[in-house]
Coordinates of C-alpha atoms in Angstrom, one line a residue:
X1 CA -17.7 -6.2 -16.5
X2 CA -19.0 -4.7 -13.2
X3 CA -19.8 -7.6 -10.2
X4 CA -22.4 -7.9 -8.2
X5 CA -22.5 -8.6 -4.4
X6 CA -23.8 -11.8 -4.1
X7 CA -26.2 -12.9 -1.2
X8 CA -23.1 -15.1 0.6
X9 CA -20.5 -11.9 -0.2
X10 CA -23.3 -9.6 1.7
X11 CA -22.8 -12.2 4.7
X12 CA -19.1 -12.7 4.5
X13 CA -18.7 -8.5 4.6
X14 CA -21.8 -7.9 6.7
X15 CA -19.5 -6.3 9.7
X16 CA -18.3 -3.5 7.1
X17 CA -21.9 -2.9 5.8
X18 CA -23.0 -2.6 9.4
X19 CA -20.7 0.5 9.9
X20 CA -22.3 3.2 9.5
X21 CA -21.9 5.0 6.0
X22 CA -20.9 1.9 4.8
X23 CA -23.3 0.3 2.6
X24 CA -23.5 -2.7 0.1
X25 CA -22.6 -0.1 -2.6
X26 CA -19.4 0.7 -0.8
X27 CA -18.5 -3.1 -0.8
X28 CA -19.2 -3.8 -4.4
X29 CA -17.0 -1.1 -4.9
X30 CA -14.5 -3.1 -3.5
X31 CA -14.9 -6.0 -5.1
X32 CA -14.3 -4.3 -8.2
X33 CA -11.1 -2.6 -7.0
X34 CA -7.8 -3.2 -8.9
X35 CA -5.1 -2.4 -6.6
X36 CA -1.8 -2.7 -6.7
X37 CA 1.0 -3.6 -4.2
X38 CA 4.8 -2.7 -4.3
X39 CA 6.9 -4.5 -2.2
X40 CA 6.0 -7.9 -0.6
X41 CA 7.6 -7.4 2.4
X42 CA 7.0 -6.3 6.3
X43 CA 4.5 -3.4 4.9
X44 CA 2.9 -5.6 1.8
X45 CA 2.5 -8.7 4.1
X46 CA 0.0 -6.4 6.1
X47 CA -1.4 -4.8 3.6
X48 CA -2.3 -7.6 1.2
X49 CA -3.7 -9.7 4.2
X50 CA -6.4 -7.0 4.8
X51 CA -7.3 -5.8 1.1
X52 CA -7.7 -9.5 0.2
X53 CA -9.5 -10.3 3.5
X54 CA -11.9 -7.0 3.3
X55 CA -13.0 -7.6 -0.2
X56 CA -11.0 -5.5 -2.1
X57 CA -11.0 -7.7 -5.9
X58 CA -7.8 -7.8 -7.7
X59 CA -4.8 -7.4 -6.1
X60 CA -1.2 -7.2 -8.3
X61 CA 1.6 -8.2 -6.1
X62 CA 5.2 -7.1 -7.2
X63 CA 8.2 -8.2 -5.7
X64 CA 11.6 -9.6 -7.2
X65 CA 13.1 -11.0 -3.7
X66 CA 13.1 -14.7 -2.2
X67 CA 12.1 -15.3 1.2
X68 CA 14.8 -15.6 3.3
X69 CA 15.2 -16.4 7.2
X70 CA 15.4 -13.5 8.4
X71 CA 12.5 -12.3 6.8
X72 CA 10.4 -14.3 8.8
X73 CA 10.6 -12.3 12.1
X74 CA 8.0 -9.6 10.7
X75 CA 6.7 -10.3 7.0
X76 CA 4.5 -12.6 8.3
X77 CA 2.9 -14.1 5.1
X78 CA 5.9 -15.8 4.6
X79 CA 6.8 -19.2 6.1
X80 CA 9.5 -21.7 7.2
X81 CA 8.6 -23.8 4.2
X82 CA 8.7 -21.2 1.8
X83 CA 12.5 -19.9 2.4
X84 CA 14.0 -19.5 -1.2
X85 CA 11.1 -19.2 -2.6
X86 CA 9.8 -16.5 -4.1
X87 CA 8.2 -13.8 -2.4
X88 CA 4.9 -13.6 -4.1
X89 CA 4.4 -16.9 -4.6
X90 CA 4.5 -17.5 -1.0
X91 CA 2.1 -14.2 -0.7
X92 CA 0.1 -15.2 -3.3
X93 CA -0.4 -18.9 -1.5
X94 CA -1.8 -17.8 1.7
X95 CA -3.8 -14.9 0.5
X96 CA -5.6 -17.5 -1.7
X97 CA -6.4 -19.4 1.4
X98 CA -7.9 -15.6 3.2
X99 CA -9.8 -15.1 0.3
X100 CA -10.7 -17.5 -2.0
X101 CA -12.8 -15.3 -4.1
X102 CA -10.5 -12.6 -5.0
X103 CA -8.3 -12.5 -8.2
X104 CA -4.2 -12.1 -7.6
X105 CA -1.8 -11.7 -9.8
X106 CA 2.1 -11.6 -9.4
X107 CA 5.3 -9.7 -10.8
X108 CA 8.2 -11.4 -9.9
X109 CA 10.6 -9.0 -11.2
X110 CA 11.9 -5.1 -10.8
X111 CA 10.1 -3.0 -13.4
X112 CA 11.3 -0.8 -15.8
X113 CA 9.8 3.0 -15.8
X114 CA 7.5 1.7 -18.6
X115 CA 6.4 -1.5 -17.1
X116 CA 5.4 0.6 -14.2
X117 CA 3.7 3.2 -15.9
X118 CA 1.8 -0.1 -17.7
X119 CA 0.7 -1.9 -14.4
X120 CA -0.3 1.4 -12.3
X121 CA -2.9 2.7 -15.1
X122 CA -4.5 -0.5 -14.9
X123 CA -4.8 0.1 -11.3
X124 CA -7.6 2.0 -9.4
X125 CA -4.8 2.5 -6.4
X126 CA -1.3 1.7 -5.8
X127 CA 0.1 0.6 -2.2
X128 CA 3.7 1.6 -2.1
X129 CA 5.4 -0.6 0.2
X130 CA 9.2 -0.8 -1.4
X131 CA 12.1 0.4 1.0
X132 CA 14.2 3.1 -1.0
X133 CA 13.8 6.9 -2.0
X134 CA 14.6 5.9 -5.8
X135 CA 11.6 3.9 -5.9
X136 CA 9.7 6.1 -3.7
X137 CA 10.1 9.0 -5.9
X138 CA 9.6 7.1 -9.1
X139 CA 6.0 5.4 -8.4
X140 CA 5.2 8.9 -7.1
X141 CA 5.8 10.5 -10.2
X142 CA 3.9 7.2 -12.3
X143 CA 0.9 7.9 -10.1
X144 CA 0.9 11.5 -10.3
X145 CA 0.8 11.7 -14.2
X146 CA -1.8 8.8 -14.6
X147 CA -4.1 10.5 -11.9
X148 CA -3.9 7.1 -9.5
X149 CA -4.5 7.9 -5.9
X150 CA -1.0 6.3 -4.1
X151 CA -0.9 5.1 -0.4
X152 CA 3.2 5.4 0.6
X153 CA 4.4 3.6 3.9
X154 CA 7.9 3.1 5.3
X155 CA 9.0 2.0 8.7
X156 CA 12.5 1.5 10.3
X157 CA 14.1 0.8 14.1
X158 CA 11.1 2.0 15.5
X159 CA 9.7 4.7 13.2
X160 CA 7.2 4.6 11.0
X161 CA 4.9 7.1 8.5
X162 CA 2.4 7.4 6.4
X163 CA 1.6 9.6 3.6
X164 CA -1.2 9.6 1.2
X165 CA -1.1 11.0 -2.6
X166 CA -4.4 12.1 -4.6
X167 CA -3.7 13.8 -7.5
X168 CA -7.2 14.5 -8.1
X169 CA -7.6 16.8 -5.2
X170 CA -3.7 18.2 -6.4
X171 CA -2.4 17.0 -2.7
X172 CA 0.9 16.9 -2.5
X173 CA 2.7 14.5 -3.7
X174 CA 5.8 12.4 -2.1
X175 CA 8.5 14.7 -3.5
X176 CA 7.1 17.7 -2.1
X177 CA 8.5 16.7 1.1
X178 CA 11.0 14.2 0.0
X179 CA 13.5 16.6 -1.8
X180 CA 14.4 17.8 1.5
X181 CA 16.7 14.8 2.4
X182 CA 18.6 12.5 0.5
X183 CA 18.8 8.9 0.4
X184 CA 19.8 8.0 3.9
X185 CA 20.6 4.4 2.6
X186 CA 18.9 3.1 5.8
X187 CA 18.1 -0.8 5.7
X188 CA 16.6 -3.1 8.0
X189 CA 20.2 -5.4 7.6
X190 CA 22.0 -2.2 9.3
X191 CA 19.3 -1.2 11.9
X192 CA 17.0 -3.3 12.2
X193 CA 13.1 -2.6 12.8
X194 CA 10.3 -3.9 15.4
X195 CA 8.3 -7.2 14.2
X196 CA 5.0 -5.1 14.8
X197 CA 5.8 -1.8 13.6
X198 CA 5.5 -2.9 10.2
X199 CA 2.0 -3.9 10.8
X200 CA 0.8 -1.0 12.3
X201 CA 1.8 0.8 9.4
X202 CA 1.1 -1.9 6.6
X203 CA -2.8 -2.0 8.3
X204 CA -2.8 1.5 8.3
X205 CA -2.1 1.5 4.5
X206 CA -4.7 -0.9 4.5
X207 CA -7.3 1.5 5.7
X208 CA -6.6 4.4 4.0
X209 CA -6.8 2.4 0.8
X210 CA -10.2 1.6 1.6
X211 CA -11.4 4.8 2.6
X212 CA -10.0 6.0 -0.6
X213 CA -11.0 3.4 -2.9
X214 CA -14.8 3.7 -1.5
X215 CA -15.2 7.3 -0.4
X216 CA -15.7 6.8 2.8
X217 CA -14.8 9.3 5.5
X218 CA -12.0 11.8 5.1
X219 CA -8.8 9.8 3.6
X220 CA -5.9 12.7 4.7
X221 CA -3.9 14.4 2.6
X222 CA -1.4 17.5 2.7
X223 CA 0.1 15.8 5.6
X224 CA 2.7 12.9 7.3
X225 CA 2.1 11.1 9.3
X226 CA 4.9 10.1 11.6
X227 CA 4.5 6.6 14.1
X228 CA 7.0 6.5 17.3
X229 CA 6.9 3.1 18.4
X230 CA 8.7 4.0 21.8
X231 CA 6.2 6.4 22.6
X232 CA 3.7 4.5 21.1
X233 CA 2.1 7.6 19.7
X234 CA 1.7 9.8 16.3
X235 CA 2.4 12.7 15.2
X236 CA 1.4 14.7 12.2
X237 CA 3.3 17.3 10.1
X238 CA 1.6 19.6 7.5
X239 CA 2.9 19.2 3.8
X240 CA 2.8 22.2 1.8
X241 CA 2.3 21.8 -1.9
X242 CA 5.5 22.5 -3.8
X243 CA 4.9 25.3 -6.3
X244 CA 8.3 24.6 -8.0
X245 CA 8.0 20.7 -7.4
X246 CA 9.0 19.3 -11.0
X247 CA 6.1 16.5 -10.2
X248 CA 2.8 17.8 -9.4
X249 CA 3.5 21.8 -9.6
X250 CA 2.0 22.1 -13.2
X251 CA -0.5 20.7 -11.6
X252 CA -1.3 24.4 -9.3

């Protein structure tokens, strides 16, 4: 059953609906959003604190890790008081106090090919915010065949990028670009990443979400987006559709 904006929601969002081109139809789009989040780490913290602070009305959290010490230097949802526990719990905890009003729900397990292919067509959106190529390439391909538009985000040392998926403009999709390298097994444990990088690229997740979710401006596609933290500056590279790409070339 659709919602409707209420007179205090109207209020609470009243500096989105002053944007221009954003109207109180755009918001009650987002209330009615179903999105869901891979990955409750650096890139989820971010992007979970500004869906569930902008509106957006269901989130799903998935995540099988425990909060851990070291976590704390950048996934900053998580607490002192919440080491061992796990990680959406502790997500789902503070978000509850950002936003009262919106509905969370958490996975606290790794899911199987079908429990993914499940949870993503019950989805509007999925946020992929998990930190290996397996996975990567896997929710790509779950997205792709259930038409669901996919945000992808990674971020390491001091690099970050961005990279949107929307099947229904036959973009392409991660592996067009991703069967170039192979899994470089790269971890935060072996080289580390900057506290703030991860929330320049979780927020910018965040955005293009939005802008995808509600049609508002020009969500890119077709292209990566590639963060240097050092230079404080971004670059983006063109992404050809694959024509042979065994995930979205059928598609051509």
């Amino acid at each position: 059953m659709k919602k409707e904006l209420t007179t205090k929601q109207a209020m609470r969002y009243s500096r989105h609906v002053l944007l221009s081109g954003f109207d109180l139809d755009k918001q009650e789009i987002l209330i009615n959003s179903k999105v869901l989040i891979l990955g409750v780490g650096g890139l989820g913290c971010a992007v979970c604190q500004y869906l569930a602070a902008s509106g957006v009305g269901a989130l799903t959290l998935v995540d099988d890790d425990n909060v851990e010490l070291t976590n704390l230097q950048r996934q900053v949802l998580h607490l002192e008081k919440n080491i061992g526990k796990p990680k959406v719990r502790s997500a789902e905890h503070l978000l509850m106090q950002i936003n009262s009003e919106i509905s969370i729900k958490t996975v606290n397990q790794r899911l199987s090919s079908n429990e993914l292919q499940i949870l993503v067509a019950e989805h509007d959106l999925v946020v992929d915010c998990t930190d290996n190529l397996s996975s990567r390439n896997q929710i790509n391909l779950v997205c792709y065949q259930s038409n669901t538009p996919l945000v992808s985000g990674a971020a390491i040392r001091m690099e970050g990028q961005l990279f949107n998926v929307l099947p229904d403009k036959k973009s392409a999709c991660y592996a067009c670009y991703s069967h170039y390298f192979g899994e470089q097994n790269l971890s935060c444990v072996e080289s580390g990443v900057m506290s703030p990088l991860v929330g320049i690229i979780g927020t910018s997740q965040a955005l293009e979400a939005i802008k995808i979710l509600t049609h508002y401006g020009e969500p890119f596609y077709d292209q990566l987006k590639l963060f240097d933290a050092m230079e404080h500056s971004w670059r983006t590279v063109n992404v050809v559709p694959h024509q042979d790409c065994k995930v979205c070339g059928h598609t051509r």
